[in-house]
Coordinates of C-alpha atoms in Angstrom, one line a residue:
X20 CA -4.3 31.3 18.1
X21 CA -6.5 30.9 21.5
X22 CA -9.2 29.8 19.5
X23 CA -7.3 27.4 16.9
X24 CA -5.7 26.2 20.2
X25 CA -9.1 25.4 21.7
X26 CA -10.4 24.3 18.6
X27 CA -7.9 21.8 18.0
X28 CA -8.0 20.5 21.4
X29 CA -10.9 18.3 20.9
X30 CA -9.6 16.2 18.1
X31 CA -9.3 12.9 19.9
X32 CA -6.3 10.5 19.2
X33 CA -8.8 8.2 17.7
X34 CA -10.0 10.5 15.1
X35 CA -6.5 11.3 14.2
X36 CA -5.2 7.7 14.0
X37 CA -9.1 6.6 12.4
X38 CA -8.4 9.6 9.5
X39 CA -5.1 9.7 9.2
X40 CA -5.1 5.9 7.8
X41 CA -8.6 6.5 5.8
X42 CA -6.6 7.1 2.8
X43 CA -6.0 3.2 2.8
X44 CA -9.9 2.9 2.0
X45 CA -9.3 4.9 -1.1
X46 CA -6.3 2.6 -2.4
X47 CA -7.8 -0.6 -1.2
X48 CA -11.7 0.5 -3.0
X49 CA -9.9 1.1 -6.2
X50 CA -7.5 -2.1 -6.0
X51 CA -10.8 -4.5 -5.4
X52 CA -13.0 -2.8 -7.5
X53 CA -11.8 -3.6 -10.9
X54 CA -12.3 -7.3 -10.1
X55 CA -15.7 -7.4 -10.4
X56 CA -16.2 -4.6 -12.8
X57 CA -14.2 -6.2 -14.8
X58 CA -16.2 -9.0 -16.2
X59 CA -18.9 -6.8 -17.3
X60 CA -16.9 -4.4 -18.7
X61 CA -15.1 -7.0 -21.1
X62 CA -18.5 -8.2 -22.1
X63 CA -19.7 -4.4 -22.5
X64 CA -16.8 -3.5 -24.8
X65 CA -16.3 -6.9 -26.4
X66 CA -12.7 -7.2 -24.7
X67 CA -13.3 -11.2 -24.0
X68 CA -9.6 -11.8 -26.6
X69 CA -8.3 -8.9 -25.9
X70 CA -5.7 -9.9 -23.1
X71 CA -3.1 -6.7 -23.5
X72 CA -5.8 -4.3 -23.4
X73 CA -7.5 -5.9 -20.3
X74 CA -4.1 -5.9 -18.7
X75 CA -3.9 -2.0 -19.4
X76 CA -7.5 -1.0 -17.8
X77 CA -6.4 -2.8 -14.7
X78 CA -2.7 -2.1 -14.3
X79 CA -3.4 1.6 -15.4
X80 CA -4.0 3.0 -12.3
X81 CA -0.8 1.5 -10.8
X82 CA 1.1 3.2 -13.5
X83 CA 0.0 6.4 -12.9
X84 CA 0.9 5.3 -8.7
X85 CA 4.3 5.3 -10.0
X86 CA 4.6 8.8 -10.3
X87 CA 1.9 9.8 -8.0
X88 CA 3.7 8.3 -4.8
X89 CA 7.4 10.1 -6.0
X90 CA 5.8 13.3 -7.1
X91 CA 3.4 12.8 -3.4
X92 CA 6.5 12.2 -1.0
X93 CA 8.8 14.9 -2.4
X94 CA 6.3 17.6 -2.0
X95 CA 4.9 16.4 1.2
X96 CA 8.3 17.5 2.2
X97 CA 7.2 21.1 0.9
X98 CA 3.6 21.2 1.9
X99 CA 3.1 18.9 4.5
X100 CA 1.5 15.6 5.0
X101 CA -2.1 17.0 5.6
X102 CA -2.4 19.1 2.5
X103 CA -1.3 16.3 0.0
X104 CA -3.9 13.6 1.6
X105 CA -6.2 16.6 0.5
X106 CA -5.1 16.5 -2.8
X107 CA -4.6 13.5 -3.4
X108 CA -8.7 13.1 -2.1
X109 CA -9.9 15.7 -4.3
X110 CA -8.0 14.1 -7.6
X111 CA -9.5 11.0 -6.5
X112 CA -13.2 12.5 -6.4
X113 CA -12.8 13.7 -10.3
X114 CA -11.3 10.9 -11.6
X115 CA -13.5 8.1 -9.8
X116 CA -16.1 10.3 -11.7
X117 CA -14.8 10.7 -15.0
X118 CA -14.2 6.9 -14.9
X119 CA -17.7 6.0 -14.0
X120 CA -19.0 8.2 -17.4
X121 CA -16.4 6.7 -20.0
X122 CA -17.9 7.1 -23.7
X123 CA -18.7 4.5 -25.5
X124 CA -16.9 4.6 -28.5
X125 CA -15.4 1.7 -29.8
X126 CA -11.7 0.9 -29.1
X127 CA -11.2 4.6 -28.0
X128 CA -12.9 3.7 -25.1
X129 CA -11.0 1.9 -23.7
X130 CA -7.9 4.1 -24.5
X131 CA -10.3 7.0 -22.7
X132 CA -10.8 4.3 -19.6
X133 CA -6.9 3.8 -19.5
X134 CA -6.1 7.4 -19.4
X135 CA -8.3 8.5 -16.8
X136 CA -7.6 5.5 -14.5
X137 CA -3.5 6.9 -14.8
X138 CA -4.5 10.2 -14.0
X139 CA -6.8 8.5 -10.5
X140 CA -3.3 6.4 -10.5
X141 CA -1.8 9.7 -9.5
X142 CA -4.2 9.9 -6.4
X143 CA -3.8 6.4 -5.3
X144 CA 0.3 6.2 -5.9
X145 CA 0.3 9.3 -3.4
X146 CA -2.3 8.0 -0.4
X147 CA 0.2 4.6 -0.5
X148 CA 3.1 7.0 -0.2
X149 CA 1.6 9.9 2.2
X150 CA -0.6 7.3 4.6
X151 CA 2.0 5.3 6.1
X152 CA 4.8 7.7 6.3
X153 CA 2.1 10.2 8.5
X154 CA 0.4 7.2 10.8
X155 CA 4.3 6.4 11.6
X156 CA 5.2 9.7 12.6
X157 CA 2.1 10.5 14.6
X158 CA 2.4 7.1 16.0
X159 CA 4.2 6.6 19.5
X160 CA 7.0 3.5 19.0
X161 CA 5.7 1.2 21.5
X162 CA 2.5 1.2 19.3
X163 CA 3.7 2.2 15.9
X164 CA 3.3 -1.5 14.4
X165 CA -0.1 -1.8 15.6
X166 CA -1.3 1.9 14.9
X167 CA 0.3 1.9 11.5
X168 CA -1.2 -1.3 10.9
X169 CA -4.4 0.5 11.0
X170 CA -3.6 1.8 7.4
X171 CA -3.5 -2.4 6.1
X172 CA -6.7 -2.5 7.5
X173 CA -8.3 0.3 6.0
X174 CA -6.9 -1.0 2.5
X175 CA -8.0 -4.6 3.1
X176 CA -11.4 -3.1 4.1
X177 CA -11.3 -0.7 1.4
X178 CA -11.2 -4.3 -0.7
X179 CA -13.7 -6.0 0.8
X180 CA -15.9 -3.0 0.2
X181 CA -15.8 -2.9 -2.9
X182 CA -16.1 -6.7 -3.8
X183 CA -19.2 -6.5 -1.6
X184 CA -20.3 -3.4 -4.0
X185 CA -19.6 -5.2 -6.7
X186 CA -21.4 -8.5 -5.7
X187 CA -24.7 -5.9 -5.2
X188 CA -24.5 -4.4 -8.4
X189 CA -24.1 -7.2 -10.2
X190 CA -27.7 -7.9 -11.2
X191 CA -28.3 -4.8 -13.2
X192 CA -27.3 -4.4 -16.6
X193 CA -23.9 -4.9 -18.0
X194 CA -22.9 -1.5 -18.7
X195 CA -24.9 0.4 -15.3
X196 CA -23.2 -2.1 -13.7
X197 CA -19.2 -1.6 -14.0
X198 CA -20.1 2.2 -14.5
X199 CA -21.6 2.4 -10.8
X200 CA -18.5 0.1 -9.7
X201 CA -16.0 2.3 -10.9
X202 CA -18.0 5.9 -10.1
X203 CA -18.6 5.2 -6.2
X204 CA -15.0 5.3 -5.4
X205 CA -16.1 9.0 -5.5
X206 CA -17.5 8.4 -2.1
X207 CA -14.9 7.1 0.3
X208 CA -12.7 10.3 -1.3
X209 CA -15.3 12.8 -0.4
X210 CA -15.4 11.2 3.3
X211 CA -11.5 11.4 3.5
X212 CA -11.5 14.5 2.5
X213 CA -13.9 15.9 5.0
X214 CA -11.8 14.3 7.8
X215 CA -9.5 15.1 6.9
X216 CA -9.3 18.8 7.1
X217 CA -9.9 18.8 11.0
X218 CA -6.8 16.6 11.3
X219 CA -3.4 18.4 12.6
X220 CA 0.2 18.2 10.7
X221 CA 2.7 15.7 11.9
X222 CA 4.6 17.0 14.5
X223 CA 8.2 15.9 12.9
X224 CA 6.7 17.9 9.8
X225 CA 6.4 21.5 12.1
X226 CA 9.6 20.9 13.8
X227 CA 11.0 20.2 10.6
X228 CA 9.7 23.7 9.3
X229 CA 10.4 25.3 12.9
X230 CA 7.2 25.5 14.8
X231 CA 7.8 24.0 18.1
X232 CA 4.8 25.8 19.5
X233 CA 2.7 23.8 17.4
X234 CA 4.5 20.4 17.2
X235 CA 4.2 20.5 21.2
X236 CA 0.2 21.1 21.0
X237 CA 0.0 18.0 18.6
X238 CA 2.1 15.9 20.6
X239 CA -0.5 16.3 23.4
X240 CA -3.2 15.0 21.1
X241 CA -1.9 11.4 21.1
X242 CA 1.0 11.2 23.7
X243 CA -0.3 11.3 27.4
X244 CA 3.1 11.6 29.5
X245 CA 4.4 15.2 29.8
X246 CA 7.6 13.4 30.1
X247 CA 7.3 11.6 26.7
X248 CA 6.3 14.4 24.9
X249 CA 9.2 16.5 26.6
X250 CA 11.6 13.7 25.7
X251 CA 10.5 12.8 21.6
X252 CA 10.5 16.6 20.6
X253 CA 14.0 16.8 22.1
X254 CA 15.5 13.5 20.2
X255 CA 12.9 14.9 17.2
X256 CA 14.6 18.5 17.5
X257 CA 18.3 16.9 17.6
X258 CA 17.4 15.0 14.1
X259 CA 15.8 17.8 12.6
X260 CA 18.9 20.1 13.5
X261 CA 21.0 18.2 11.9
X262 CA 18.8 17.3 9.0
X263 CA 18.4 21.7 8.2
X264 CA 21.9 21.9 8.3
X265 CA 22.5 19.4 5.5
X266 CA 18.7 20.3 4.0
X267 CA 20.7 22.1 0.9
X268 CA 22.9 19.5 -0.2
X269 CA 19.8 16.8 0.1
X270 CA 19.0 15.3 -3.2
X271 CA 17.7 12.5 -4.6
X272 CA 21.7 11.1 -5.2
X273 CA 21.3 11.7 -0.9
X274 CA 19.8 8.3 -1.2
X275 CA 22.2 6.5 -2.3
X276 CA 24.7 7.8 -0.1
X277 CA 26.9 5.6 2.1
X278 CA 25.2 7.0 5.1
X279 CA 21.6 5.9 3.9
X280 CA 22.1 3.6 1.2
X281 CA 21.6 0.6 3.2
X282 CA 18.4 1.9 4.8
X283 CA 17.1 3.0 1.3
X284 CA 18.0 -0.4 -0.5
X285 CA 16.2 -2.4 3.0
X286 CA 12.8 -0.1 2.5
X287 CA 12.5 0.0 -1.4
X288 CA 13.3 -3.9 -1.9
X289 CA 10.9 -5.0 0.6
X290 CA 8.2 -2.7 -0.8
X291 CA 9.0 -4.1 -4.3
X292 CA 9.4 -7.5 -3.3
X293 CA 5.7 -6.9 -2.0
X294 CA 4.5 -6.7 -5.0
X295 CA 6.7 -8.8 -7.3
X296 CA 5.6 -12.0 -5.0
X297 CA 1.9 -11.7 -7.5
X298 CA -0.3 -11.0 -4.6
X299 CA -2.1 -8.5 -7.0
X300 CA -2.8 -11.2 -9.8
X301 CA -5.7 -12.8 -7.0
X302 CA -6.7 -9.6 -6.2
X303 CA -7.5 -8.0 -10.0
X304 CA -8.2 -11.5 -11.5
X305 CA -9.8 -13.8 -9.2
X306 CA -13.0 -14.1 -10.7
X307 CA -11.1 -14.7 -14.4
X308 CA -8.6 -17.3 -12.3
X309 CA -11.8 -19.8 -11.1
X310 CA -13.2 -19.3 -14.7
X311 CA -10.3 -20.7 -16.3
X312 CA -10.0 -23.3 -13.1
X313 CA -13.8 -24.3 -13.5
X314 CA -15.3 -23.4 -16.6
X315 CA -17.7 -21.2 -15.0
X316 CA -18.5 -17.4 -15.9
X317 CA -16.4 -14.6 -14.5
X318 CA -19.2 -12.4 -13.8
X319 CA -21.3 -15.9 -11.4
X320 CA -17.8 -15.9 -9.7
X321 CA -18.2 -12.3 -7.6
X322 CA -18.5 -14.3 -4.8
X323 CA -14.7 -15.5 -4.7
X324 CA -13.6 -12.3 -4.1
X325 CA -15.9 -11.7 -0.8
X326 CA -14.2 -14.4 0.4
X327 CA -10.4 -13.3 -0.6
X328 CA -11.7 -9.7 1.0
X329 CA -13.2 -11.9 4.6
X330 CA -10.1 -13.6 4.9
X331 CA -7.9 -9.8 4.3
X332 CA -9.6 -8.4 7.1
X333 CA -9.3 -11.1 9.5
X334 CA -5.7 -11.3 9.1
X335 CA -5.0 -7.3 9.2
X336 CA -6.6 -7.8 12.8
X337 CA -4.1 -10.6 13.7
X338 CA -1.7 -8.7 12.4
X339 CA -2.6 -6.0 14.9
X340 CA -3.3 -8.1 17.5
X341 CA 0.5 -9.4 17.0
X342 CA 2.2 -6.8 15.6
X343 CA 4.3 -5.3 18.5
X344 CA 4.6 -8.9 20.0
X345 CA 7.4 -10.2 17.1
X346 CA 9.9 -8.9 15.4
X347 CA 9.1 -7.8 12.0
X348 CA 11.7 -9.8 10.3
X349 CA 10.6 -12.7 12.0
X350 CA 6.9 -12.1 10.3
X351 CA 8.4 -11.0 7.1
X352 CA 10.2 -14.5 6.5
X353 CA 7.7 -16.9 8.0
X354 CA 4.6 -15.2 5.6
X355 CA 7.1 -15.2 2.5
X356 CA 8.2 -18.9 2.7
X357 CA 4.4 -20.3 3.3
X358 CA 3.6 -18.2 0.4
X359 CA 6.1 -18.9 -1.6
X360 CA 5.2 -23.0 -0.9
X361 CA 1.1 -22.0 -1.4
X362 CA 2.3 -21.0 -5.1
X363 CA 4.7 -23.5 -5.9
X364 CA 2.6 -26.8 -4.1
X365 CA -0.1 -26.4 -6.9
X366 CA 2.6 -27.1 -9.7
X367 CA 4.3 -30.0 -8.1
X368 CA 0.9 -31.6 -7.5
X369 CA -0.5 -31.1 -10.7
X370 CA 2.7 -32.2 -12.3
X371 CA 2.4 -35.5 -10.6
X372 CA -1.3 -35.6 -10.1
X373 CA -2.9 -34.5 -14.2
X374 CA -6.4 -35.0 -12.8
X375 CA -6.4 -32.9 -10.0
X376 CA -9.3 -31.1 -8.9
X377 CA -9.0 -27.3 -10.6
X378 CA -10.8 -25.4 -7.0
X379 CA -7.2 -27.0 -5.6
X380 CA -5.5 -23.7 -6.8
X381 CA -8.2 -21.7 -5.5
X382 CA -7.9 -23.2 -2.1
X383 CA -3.9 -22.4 -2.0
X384 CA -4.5 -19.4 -3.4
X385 CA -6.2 -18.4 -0.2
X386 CA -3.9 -20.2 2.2
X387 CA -1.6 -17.1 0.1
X388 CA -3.9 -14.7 1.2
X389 CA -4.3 -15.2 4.9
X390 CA -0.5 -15.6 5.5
X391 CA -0.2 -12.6 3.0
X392 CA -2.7 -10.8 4.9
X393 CA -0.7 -10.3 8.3
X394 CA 2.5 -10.7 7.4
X395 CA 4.2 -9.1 4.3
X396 CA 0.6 -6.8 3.5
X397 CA 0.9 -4.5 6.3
X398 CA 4.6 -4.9 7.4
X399 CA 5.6 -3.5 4.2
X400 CA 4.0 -0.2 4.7
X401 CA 5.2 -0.1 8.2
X402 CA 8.8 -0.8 7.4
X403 CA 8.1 2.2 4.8
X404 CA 6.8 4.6 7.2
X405 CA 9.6 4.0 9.9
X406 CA 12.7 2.9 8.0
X407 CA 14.0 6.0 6.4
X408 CA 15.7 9.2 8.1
X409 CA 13.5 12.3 8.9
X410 CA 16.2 14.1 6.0
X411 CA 15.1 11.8 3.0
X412 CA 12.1 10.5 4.3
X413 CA 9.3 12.3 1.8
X414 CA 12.0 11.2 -1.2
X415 CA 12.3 7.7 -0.2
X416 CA 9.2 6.8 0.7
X417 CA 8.3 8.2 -2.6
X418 CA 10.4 5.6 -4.4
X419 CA 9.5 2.8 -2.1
X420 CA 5.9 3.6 -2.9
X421 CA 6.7 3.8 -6.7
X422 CA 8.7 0.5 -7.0
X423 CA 5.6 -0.9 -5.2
X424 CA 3.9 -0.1 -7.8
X425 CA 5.6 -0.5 -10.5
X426 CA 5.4 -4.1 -9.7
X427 CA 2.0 -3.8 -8.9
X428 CA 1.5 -2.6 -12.7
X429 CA 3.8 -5.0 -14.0
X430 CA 1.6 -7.9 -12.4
X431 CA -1.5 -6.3 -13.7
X432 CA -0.3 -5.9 -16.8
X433 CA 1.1 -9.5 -17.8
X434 CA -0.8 -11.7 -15.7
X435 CA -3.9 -11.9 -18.3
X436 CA -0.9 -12.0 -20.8
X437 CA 0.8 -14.8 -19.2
X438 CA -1.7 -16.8 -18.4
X439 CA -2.9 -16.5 -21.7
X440 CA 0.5 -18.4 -23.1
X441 CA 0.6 -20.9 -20.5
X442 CA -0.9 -23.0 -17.3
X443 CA -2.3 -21.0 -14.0
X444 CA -0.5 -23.5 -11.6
X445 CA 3.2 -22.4 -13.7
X446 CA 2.5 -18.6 -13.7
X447 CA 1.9 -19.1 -9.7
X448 CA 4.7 -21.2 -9.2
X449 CA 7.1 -18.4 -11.0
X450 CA 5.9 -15.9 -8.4
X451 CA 6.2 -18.3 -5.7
X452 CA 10.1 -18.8 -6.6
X453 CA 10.2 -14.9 -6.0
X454 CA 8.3 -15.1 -2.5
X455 CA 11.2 -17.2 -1.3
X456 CA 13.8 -14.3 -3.0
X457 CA 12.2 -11.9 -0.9
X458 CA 12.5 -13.9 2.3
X459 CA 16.0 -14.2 1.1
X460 CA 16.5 -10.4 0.9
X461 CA 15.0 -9.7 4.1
X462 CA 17.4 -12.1 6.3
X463 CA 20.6 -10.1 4.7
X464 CA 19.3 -7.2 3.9
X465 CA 16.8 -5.6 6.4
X466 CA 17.0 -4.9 9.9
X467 CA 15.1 -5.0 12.6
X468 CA 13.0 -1.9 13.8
X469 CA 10.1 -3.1 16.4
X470 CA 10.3 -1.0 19.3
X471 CA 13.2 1.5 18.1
X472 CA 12.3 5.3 17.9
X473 CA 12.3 6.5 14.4
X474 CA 15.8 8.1 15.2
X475 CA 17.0 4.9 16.7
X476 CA 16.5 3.1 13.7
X477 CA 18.1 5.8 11.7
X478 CA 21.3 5.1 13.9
X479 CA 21.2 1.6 14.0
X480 CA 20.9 1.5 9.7
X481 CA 23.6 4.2 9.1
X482 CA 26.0 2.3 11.6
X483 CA 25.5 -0.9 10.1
X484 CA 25.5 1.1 6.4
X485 CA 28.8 2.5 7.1
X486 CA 30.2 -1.0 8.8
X487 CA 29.3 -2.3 5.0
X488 CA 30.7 0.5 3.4
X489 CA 34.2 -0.4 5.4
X490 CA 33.8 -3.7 5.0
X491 CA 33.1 -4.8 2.0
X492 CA 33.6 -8.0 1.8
X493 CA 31.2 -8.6 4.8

């Protein structure tokens, strides 16, 4: 124990906070990477008027995030956060793989492709569901918007490397090139992987399962106050007391309980909302989206996605440059409604304008992006990772993470569809009408959590929950 003790000692805090958000890189290579594979792919497999199946390659690995982020959070519950970021990198590895060497067989494969990305959807579903929910339990609450932030910038990142992977390989023939897209995602899983097995388990995780001994020694990995440790494993011991005793009636009806309904509906809506707003649609289809704006060829377009990825990263460092400075509700509604306008401006111009210049789309499209990038991107994942109770916080970040992607997938999936049937600046303006629904939602619905403790926010929801609950009519 000496020696693990010793051992363990000389993980910094930054290699903890760098490793424990690595996963993000993962999710973020794999969201970016099919937008410049696919191009080549389509003109590899002769999918140019094939719209549905298009829509199932890309939005296949954010079906299979649907389950992997449930099935991730429940048993991270079991087995700890640690153990299922290893998993989740090791499922990764193989299926970044198997992708990379689809057969070429016709229409079967693409129904081989679509499989196999599910299956890798598992992998991703669970890093979105595992990444957060650790960073805000190792994080201290002064700094947990800014640290858990670290995770949007990983994905973002993630992104851009990709689209900068993508731009490289473009040059080499059609069907080397998508193949080599797709196959190096291998790479970022074999790095997490590697980190992560020197990282420790969350310290609310080994109180939860009754090693104080060990939750202490973490503690003093990334807290620097004796007093502050002394103090959070007391309020984190009181929670998890209660949380034991009331372990074996916990289920997933818990959730919907009047003491954490309200908390549960706040987390899960803002991390579908997320999604639903049709951030995704630029991300998977901005090469296709200039094409149809421009005339020009999806594949001579790679560069439009460099620039989406630029403007990602720049705004997941505002966002932690700002992060613990305003209140996340604040953020939330100020990003949606510029968003919201930035998708439903195009329509109304072109509606009175007919002539106007197609790249004006394009430039409110990233206008989307930037507020995007440091407002609603990363404050949904840290709402996700601090909003729920210690007792259902494995199940409901699970289902967070799953109606995430759900409308991830749905996006994904009916965007080439849609767009198909009718005019770019009306598909836009329908998602726009949603960003302002989700500003809506989070004015009545969500409450504020900058600066709480994880179990102050679990007081402040239930309270308010139960005031609802009483009051119905309020």
């Amino acid at each position: 124990m000496n020696v693990m003790a010793k051992a363990e000692k000389k993980i910094s805090s930054a290699f903890i906070y760098f490793f424990g958000s690595f996963g993000g890189i993962l999710f973020g290579y794999d969201i970016g990477v099919m937008t410049g594979a696919l191009p080549f792919l389509q003109a590899d497999w002769h999918l140019e008027n094939a719209a549905s199946l298009v829509g199932w390659i890309t939005s296949a690995v954010m079906f299979g995030a649907i389950f992997g982020g449930a099935l991730a959070g429940q048993l991270s519950d079991k087995f700890g956060r640690r153990k299922m970021i290893l998993m989740s990198a090791i499922v990764f590895m193989v299926f970044s793989v198997l992708s990379g060497v689809s057969p070429d067989m016709g229409e079967t494969s693409a129904y081989y492709l679509i499989i196999v990305r599910m299956l890798l959807g598992l992998a991703v579903g669970a890093a979105s569901a595992l990444v957060p929910a650790y960073m805000s339990e190792m994080a201290p609450a002064s700094a947990r918007g800014r640290l858990s932030g670290l995770n949007q910038t990983m994905i973002v990142s993630g992104m851009l490397l990709s689209y900068v992977v993508d731009f490289l390989l473009k040059d080499l023939p059609g069907e080397w090139a998508w193949r080599l897209m797709l196959g190096l995602a291998a790479v970022p899983a074999l790095i997490l992987f590697l980190g992560v097995l020197r990282l420790p388990e969350s310290p609310r995780f080994l109180l939860r399962k009754g090693d104080e001994a060990q939750a202490r020694r973490v503690l003093t990995y990334i807290r620097k106050n004796p007093a502050e440790i002394d103090q959070e494993l007391a309020s984190i011991k009181e929670t998890a007391k209660e949380e034991r005793q009331a372990n074996s009636k916990t289920s997933w009806s818990t959730l919907f309980s009047s003491k954490y309904r309200y908390l549960v509906i706040a987390g899960v809506g803002v991390a579908a909302f997320q999604q639903f707003q049709g951030a995704n649609a630029i991300f998977y289809y901005i090469p296709l989206i200039v094409q149809k704006a421009t005339g020009q060829a999806a594949s001579s377009n790679l560069m439009w996605p460099i620039v989406q990825g630029v403007i990602l990263v720049i705004g997941s460092l505002v966002y932690m440059w700002i992060a613990d400075k305003f209140n996340r509700r604040t953020l939330l509604m100020v990003g949606g409604a510029v968003m919201g306008l930035s998708f439903i401006l195009p329509a109304i111009i072109n509606w009175m304008m007919p002539n106007m210049n197609p790249m004006t789309i394009v430039v409110f499209l990233c206008i989307y992006v930037a507020f995007y990038s440091f407002t609603w991107a990363p404050l949904t994942w840290v709402l996700v990772g601090e909003i729920f109770p210690l007792a259902i916080r494995g199940r409901a970040s699970g289902l967070a993470s799953s109606f995430n992607w759900i409308g991830s997938w749905l996006v994904g999936l009916i965007f080439p569809i849609m767009t198909a049937s009718m005019p770019q600046e009306a598909v836009f303006a329908i998602f726009g009408v949603i960003c302002i629904l989700g500003v809506i939602f989070v004015k009545t619905c969500v409450p504020e959590t900058r600066g709480h403790t994880l179990e102050e926010i679990e007081e402040q929801g239930t309270n308010r929950g139960r005031v609802k609950a009483s009051n119905p009519e309020n």
